[in-house]
Coordinates of C-alpha atoms in Angstrom, one line a residue:
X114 CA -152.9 -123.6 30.0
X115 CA -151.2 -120.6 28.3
X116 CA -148.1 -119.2 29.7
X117 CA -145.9 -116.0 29.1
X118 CA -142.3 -117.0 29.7
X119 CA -139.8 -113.9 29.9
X120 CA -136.3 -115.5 29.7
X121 CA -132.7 -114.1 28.8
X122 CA -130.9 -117.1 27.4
X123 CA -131.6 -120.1 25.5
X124 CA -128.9 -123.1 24.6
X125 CA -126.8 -122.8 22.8
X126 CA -126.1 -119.3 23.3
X127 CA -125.6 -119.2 27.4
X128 CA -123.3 -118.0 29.9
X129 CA -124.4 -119.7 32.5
X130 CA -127.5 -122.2 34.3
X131 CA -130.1 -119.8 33.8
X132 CA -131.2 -121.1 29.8
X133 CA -130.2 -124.9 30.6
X134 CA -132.8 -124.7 33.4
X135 CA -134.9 -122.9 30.9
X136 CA -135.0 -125.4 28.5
X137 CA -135.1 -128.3 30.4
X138 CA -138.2 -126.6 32.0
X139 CA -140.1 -125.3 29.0
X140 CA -139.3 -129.2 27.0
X141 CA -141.0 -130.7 30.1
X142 CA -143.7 -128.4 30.2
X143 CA -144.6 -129.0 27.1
X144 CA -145.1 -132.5 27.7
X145 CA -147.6 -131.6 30.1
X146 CA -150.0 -130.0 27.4
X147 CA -148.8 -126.7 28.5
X148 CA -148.5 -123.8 25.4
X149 CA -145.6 -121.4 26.2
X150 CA -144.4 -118.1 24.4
X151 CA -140.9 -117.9 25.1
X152 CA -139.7 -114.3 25.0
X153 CA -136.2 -113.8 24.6
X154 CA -133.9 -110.6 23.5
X155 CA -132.5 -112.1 20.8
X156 CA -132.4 -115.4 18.4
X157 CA -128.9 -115.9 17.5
X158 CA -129.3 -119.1 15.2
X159 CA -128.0 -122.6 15.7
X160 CA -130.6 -122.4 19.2
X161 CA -131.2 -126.0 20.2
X162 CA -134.7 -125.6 20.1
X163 CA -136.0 -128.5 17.6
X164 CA -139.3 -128.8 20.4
X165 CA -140.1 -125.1 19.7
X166 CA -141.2 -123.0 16.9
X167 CA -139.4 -120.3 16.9
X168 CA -141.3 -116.4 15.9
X169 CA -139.2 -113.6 14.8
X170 CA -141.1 -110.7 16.6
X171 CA -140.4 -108.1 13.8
X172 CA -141.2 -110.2 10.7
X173 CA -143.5 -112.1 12.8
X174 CA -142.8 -115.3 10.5
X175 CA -142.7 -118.3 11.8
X176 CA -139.9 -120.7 11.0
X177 CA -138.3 -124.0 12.8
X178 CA -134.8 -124.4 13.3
X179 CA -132.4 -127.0 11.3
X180 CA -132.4 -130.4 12.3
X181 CA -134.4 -133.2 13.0
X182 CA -137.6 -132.6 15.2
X183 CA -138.1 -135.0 18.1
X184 CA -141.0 -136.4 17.9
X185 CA -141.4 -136.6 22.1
X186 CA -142.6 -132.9 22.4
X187 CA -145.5 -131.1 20.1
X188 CA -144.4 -127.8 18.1
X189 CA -147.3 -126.3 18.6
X190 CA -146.9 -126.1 22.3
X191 CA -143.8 -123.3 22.2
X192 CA -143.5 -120.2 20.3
X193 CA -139.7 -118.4 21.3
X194 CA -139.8 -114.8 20.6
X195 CA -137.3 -111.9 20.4
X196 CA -137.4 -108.8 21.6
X197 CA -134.9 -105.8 20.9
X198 CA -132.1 -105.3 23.8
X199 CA -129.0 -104.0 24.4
X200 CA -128.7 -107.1 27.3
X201 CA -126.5 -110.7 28.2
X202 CA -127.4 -112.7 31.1
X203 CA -124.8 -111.8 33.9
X204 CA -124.1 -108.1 32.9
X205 CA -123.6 -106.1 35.6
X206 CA -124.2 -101.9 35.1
X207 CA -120.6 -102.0 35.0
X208 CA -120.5 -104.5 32.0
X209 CA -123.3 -102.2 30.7
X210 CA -121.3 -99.2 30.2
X211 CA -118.4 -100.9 28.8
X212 CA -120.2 -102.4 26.0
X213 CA -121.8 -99.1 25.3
X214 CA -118.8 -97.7 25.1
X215 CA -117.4 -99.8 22.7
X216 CA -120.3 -99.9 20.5
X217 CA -120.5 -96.2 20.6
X218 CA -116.5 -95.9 20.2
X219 CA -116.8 -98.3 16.7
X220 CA -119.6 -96.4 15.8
X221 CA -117.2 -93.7 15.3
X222 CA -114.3 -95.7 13.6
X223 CA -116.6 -97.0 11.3
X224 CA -118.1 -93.5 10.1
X225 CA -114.1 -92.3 9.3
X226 CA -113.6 -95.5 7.3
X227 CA -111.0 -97.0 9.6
X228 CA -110.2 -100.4 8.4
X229 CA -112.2 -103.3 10.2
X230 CA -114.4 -101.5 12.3
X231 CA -117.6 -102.0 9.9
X232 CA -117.0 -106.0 10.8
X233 CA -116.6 -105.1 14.6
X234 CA -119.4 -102.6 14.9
X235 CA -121.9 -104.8 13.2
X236 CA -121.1 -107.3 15.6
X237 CA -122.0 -105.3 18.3
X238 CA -125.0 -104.8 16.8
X239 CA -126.0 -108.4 16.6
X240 CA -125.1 -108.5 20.1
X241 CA -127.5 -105.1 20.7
X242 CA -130.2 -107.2 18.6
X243 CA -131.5 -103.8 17.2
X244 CA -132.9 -105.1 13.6
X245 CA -134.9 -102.0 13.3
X246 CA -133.5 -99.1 16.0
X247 CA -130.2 -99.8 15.6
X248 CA -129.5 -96.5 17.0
X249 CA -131.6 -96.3 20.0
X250 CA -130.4 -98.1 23.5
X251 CA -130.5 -97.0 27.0
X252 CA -128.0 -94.7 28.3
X253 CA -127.4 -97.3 31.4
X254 CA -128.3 -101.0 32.2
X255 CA -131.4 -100.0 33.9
X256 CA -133.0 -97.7 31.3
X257 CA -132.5 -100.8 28.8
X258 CA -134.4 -103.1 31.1
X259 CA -137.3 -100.8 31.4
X260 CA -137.1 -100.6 27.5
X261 CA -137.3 -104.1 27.1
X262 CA -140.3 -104.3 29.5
X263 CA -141.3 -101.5 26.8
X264 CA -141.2 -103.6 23.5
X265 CA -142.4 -107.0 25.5
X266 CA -145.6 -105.0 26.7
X267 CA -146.1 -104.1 23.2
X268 CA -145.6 -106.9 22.1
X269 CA -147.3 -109.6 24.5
X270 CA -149.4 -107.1 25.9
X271 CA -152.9 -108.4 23.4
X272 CA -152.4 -111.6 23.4
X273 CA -153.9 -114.2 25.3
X274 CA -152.3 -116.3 28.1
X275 CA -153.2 -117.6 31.5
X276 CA -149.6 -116.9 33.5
X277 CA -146.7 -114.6 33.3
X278 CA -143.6 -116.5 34.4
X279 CA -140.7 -114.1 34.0
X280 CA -136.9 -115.9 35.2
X281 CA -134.6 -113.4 37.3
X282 CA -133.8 -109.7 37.9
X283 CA -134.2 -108.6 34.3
X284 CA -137.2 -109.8 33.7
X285 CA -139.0 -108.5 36.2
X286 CA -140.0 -104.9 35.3
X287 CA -141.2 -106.4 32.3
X288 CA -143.6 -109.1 34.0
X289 CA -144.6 -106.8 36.8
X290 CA -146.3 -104.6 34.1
X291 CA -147.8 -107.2 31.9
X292 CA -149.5 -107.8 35.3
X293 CA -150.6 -104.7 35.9
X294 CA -151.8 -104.3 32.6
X295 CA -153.8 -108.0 32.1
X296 CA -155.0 -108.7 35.3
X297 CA -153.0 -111.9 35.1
X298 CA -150.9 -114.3 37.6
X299 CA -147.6 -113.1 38.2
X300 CA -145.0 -116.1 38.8
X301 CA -141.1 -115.0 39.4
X302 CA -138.6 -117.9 38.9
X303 CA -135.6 -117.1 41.3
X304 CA -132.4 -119.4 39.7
X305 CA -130.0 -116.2 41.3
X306 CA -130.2 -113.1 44.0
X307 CA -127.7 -110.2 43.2
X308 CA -127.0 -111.5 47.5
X309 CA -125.2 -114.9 45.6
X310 CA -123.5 -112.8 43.3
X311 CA -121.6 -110.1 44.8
X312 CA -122.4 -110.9 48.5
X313 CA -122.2 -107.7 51.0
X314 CA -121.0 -105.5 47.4
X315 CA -124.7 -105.8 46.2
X316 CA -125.8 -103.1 43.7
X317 CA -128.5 -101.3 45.2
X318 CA -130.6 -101.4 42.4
X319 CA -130.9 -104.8 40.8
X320 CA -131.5 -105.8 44.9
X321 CA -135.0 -103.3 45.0
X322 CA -135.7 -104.4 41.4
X323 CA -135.6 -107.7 42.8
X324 CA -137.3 -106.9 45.9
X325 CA -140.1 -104.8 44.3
X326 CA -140.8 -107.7 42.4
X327 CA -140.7 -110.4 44.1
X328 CA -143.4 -108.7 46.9
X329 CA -145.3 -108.1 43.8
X330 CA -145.5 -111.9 42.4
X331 CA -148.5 -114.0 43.1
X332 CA -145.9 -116.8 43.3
X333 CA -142.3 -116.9 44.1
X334 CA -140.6 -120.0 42.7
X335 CA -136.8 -120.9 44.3
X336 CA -135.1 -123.8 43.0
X337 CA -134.1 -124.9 46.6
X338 CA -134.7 -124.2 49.8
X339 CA -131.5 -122.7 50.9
X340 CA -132.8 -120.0 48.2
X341 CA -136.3 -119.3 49.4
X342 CA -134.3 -118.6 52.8
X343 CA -132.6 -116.1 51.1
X344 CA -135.6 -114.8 49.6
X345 CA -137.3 -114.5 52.7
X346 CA -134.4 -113.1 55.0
X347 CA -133.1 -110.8 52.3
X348 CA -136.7 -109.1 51.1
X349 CA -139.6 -109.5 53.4
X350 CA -141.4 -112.5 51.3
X351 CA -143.8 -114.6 53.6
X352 CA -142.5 -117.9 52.9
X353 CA -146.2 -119.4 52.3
X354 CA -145.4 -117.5 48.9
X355 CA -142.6 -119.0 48.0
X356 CA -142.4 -122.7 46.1
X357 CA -139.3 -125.0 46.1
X358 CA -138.7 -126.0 42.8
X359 CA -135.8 -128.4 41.9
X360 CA -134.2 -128.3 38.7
X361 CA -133.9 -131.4 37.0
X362 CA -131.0 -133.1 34.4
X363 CA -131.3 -135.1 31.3
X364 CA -129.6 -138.4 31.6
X365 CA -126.5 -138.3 30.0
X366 CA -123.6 -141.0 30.0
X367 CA -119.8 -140.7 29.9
X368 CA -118.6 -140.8 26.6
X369 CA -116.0 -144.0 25.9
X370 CA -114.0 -142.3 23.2
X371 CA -113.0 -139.7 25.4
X372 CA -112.6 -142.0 28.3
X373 CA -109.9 -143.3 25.5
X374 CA -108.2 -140.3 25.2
X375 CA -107.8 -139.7 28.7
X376 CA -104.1 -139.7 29.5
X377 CA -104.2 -142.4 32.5
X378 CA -101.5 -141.6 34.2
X379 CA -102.7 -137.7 35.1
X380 CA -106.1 -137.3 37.6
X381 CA -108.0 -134.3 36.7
X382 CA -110.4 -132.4 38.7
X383 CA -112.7 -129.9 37.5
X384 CA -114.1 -126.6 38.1
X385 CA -116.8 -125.4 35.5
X386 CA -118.7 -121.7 35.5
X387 CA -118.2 -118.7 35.8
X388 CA -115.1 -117.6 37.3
X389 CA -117.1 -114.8 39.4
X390 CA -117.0 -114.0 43.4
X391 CA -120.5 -116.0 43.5
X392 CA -118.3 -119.3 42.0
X393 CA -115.6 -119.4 44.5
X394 CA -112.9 -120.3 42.4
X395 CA -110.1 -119.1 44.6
X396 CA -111.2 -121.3 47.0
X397 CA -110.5 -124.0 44.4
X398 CA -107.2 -122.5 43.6
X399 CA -105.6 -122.5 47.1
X400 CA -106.8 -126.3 47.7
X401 CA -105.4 -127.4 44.6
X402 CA -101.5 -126.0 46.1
X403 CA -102.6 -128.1 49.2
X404 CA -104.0 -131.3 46.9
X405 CA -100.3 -131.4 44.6
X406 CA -97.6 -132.3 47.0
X407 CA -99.7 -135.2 47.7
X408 CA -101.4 -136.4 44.3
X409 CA -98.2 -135.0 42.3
X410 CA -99.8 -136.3 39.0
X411 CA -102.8 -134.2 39.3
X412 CA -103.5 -131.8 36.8
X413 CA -106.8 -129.0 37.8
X414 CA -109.2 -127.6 35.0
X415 CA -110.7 -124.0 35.6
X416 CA -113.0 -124.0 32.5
X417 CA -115.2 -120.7 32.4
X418 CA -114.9 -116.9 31.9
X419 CA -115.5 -114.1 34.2
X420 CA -114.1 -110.9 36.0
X421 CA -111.7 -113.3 38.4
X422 CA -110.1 -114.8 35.4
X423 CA -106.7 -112.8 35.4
X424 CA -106.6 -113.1 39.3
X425 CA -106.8 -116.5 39.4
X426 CA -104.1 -117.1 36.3
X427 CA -101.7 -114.9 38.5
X428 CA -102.4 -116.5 41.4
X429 CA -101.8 -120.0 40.0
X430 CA -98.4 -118.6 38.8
X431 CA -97.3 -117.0 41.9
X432 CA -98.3 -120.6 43.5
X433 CA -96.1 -121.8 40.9
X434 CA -98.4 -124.4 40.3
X435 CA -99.1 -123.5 36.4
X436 CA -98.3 -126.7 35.4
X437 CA -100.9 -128.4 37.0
X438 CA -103.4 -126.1 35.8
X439 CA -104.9 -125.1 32.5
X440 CA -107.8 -122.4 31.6
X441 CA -109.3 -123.8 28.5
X442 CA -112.1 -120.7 29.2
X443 CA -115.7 -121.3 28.1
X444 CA -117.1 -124.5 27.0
X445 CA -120.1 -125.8 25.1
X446 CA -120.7 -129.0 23.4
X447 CA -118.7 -131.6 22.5
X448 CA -116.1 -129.7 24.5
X449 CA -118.2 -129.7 27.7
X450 CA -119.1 -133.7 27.4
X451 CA -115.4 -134.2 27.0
X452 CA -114.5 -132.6 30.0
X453 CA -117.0 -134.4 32.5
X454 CA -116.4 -137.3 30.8
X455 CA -112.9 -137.6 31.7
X456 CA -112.7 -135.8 34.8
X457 CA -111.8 -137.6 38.4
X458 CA -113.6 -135.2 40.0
X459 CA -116.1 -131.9 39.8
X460 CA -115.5 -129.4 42.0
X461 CA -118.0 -126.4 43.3
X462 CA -116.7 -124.6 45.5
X463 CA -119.8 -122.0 45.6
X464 CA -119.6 -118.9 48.1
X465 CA -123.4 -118.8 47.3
X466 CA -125.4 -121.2 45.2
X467 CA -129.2 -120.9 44.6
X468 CA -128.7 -124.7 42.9
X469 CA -125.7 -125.5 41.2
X470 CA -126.9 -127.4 38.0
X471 CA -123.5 -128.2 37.0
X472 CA -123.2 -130.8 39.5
X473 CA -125.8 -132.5 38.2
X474 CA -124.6 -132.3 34.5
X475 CA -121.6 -133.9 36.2
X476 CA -123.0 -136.6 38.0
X477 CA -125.2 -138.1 35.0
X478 CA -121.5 -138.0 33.4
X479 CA -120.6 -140.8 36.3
X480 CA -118.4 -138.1 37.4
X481 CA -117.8 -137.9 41.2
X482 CA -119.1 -134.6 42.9
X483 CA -117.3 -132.2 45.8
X484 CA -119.8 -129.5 46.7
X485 CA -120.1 -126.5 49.2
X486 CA -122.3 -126.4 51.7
X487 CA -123.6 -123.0 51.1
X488 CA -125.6 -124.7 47.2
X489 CA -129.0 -125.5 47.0
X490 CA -128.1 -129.1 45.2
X491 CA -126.7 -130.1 48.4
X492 CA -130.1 -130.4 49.6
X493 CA -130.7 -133.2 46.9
X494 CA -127.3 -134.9 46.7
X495 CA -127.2 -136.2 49.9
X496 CA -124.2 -138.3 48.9
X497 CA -121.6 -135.9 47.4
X498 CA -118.7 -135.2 49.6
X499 CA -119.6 -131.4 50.7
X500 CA -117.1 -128.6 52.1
X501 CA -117.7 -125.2 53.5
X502 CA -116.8 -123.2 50.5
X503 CA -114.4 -121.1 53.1
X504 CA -112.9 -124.3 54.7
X505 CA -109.6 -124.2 52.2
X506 CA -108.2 -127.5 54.6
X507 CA -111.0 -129.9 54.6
X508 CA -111.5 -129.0 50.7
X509 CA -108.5 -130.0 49.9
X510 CA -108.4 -133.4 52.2
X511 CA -111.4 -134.5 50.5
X512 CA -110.1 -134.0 47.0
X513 CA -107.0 -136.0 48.2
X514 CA -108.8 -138.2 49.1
X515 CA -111.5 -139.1 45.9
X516 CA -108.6 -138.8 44.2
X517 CA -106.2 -141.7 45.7
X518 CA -108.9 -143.8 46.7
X519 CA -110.3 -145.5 43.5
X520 CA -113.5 -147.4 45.4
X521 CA -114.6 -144.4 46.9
X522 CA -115.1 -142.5 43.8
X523 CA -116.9 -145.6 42.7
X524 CA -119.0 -145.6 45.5
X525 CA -119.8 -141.8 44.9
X526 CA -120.5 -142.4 41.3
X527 CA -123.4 -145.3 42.5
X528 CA -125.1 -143.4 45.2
X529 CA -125.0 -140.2 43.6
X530 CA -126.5 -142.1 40.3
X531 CA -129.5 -143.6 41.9
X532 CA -130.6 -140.5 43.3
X533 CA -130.0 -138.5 40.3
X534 CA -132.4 -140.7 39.0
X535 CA -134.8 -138.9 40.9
X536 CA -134.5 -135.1 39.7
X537 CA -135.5 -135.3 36.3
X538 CA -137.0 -132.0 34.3
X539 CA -140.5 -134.0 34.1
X540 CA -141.0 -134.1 38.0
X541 CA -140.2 -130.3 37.9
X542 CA -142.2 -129.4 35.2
X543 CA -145.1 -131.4 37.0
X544 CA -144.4 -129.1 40.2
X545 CA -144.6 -125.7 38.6
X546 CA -147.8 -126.8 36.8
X547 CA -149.5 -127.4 40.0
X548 CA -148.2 -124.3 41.2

């Protein structure tokens, strides 16, 4: 089988679950015999790709990335492309206009020789990915999605495949009219709504971009139930339409040096993503001033980046808790295996959570899990401790309590390991196949 993958982000260049999902998908797929074409906007270098062969869409060359190839998945099974785009994963029109802004704004500086601006503006640029039009981008977030659909028609639009599979709101101008123009299956992989990110403030038109598409797919794909609800209630899908998929997590296990390093006197509890409405990290913020008075040696970690950032630094400080806290911002790599490692607990206190793939990151890390009620991996960790994100009390009871009671964590970290066992990217993979 021969699929057409439309995709945003790819590791290790991500700002959220949406390219870890992607990857662990894609590596599984491959497995299964199946030959993907990956399209992307942009290859940044360093991707984690060593599975894949990666094609540059306007050389067309093909070249693999540094490192050593594993030999467990076959090369020839996934070509990642890129495409020209002005576009990130998790910009919002708003986010748009500001970026444009700036590039437009350097553009300037850089034509009356101030001093830096050449460096700055051609760092936009790689952001804007425009190799060859550097000068030509859409006046709003919208026009540059229909743009990209554009350049990935052109692009895709002769070649052969069997399945379009295009992964969230910007992708799906793009896939509805390599449809329309093949003939062929249309699969839309829901990971988020614009309903989980910005609740009752949607924006009206990312909500009928995802509604026109999603009526328009063959097949719907949510990665839990509590999703394909959504999906349903929100935009009219018939729920025969609409597959559960899963994600899945690579096993991973806590790494002893940084156990080590741990400073055993301090418990730490963690809150990773982005710090967005969607996230709910004030929620985490006014348990932790409940948690201190009784776990005084307690220190909190917000890692992430986001529009709540500021508020939730100023919050902290009119708390006067800022020296329990610390906002180390985004983190990758080593970085992130450090911080699951040593944490006492994960936190996710989600207003709205198609999944939640953090939480399993953290649990194959043997870390111990507190998870809202309102996230789609509460329907396949049936042993975390679980909250209403809104229930600010009971949050911070439970966290009290994982955190002064060293054989429950334990008995957290067992169950919670066993049926992690169970939600690898291989079973998923095997899913969407037969879908």
């Amino acid at each position: 089988m021969k699929v057409l993958m439309l995709g945003w982000e790819y590791p290790p260049h991500i700002s959220g679950g949406l390219g870890t999902a992607c990857e662990g998908l894609t590596r599984a797929l491959s497995r299964l015999n199946v030959s993907i074409r990956f399209v992307v906007p942009r290859l940044y270098g360093g991707e984690e790709a060593s599975h894949m062969a990666l094609v540059d869409s306007f050389a067309g060359a093909e070249k693999l990335p540094g490192g050593a190839m594993k030999p467990a998945f076959d090369l020839s099974k996934i070509k990642l492309d890129r495409v020209p785009a002005f576009l990130a994963p998790y910009w919002t029109p708003e986010a748009y206009a500001i970026h444009l802004e700036q590039l437009r704004q350097l553009k300037g500086k850089k034509a009356a020789g101030i001093p830096g601006a050449d460096k700055l503006y051609e760092q936009m640029l790689l952001l804007a990915a425009q190799a060859h039009q550097a000068e030509r981008y859409g006046n709003n977030i919208f026009e540059e999605v229909n743009r990209y659909a554009a350049n990935v028609v052109a692009l895709a639009g002769e070649d052969g495949f069997d399945v379009v599979h295009a992964h969230d709101w910007m992708t799906y101008p793009a896939g509805m009219a390599l449809a329309e123009l093949t003939g062929k299956p249309l699969v839309l992989h829901v990971h988020s709504l614009e309903f989980d990110r910005s609740g009752a403030n949607v924006n009206h038109q990312i909500d009928d971009i995802e509604r026109m598409g999603l009526r328009r797919a063959d097949v719907v794909i949510a990665v839990s139930y509590y999703t394909a609800a959504v999906v349903h209630r929100e935009h009219g899908v018939p729920l025969e339409k609409i597959a559960v998929v899963h994600n899945g997590v690579y096993p991973h296990q806590a790494i002893q040096k940084y156990k080590h390093e741990a400073n055993g006197a301090d418990k730490i509890v963690l809150f990773l993503g982005r710090i967005t409405f969607q996230k709910g990290p004030d929620y985490f913020v006014e348990a932790a001033a409940r948690v201190i008075p009784h776990v005084p040696n307690v220190r909190f970690v917000m890692a992430g980046s986001g529009d709540m950032l500021q508020r939730m630094i100023d919050r902290v400080h009119e708390l006067g808790i800022d020296q329990h806290f610390r906002f180390p911002g985004f983190l990758r790599g080593e970085e992130l295996e450090k911080a699951l490692s040593i944490a006492d607990l994960y936190v996710m206190p989600s207003v709205s959570e198609p999944f939640g793939i953090s939480a399993l990151e953290a649990v194959s890390f043997d870390t111990p899990v507190i998870i809202s009620r309102q996230s789609g991996v509460s329907e396949v960790l049936g042993h975390a401790l679980k909250a209403d994100f809104w229930d600010v009390e009971r949050l911070a009871d439970l966290i009290i309590n994982g955190l002064i009671h060293e054989e429950l964590r334990a008995d957290m970290i067992a169950m919670a390991r066993d049926e992690v066992k169970k939600l690898r990217w291989d079973a998923s993979a095997l899913k969407t196949l037969e879908i």
